[in-house]
Short mmCIF file of C-alpha atoms in Angstrom, two decimals:
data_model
loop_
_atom_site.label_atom_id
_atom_site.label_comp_id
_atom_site.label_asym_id
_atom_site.label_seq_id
_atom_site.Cartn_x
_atom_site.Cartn_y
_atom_site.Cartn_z
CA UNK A 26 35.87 -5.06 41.64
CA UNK A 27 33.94 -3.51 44.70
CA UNK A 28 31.65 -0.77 44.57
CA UNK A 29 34.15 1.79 46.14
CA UNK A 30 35.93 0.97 42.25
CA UNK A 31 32.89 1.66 40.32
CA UNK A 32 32.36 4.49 42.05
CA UNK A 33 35.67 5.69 41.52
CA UNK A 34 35.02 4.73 37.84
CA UNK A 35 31.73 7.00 37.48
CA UNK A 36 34.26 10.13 38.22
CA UNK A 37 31.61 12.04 40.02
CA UNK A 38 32.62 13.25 43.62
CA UNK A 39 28.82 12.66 44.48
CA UNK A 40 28.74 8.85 43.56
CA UNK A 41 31.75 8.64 45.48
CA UNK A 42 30.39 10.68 48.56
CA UNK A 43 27.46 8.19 48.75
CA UNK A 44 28.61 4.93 48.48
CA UNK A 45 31.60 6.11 50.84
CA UNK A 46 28.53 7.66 53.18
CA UNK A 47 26.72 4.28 53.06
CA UNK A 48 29.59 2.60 54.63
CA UNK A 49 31.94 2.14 51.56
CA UNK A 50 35.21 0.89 52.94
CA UNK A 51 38.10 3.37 51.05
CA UNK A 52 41.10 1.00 51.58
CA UNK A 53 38.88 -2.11 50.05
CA UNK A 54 40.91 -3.90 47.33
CA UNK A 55 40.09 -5.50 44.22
CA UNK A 56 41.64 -8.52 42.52
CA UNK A 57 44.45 -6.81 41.84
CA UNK A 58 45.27 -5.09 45.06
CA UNK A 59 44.35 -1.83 43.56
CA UNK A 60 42.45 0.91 46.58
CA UNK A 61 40.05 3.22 45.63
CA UNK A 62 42.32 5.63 45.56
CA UNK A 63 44.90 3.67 43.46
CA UNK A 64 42.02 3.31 40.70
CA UNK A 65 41.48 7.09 40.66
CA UNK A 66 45.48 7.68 40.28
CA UNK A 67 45.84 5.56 37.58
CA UNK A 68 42.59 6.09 35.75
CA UNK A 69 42.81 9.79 35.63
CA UNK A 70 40.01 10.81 37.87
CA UNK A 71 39.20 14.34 38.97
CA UNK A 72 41.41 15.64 41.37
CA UNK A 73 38.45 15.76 43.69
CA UNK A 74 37.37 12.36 43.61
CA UNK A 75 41.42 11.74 44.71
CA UNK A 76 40.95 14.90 47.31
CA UNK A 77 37.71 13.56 48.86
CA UNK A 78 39.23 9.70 49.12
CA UNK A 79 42.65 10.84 50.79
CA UNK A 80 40.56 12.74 53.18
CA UNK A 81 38.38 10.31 54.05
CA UNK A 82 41.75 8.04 55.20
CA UNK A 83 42.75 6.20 51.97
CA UNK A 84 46.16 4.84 52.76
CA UNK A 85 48.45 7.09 50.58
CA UNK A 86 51.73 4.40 51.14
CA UNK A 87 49.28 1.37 49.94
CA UNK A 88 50.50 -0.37 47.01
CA UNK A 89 48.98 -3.24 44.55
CA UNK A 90 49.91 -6.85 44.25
CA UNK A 91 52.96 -5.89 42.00
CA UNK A 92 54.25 -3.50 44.37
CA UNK A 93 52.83 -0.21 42.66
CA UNK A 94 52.20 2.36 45.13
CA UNK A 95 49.90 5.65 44.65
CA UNK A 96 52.94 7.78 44.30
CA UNK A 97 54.69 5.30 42.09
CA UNK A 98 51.65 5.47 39.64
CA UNK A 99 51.09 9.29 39.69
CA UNK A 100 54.63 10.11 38.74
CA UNK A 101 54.28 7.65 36.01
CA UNK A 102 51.01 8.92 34.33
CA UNK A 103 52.84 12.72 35.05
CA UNK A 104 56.23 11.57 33.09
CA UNK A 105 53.72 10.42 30.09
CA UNK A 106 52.13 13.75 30.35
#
């Protein structure tokens, strides 16, 4: 994982504001394809932490190694609901 994921992890909107400030890259990828903003989706982060990285350009389309796109993985997590 990159920092963008951990900060994603720390669900705080200001962690994510300062590594994205300090040249954070929001469409970097970990080992498993997963974005920034994928991570938030599927790890249940604040819908401001998801807000902030789709404003700052995260690639809403993107999707993982196996295919899983952002949308894909939020109307999963909403069907479990």
């Amino acid at each position: 994982m990159r920092v963008e994921h951990y900060a994603v992890d720390s669900c705080k909107l200001d962690v994510v504001r300062f590594v994205l400030d300090r040249g954070g890259d929001v469409g970097a990828r970990d080992s498993n394809g997963w974005t920034p903003l994928l991570r938030a989706v599927c790890q249940g982060a604040k819908t401001e932490v998801v807000e902030e990285l789709v404003r700052r350009g995260s690639d809403v389309a993107a999707a993982d190694k196996a295919q899983l796109s952002v949308s894909a993985a939020a109307r999963l997590l909403k069907d479990r609901q």
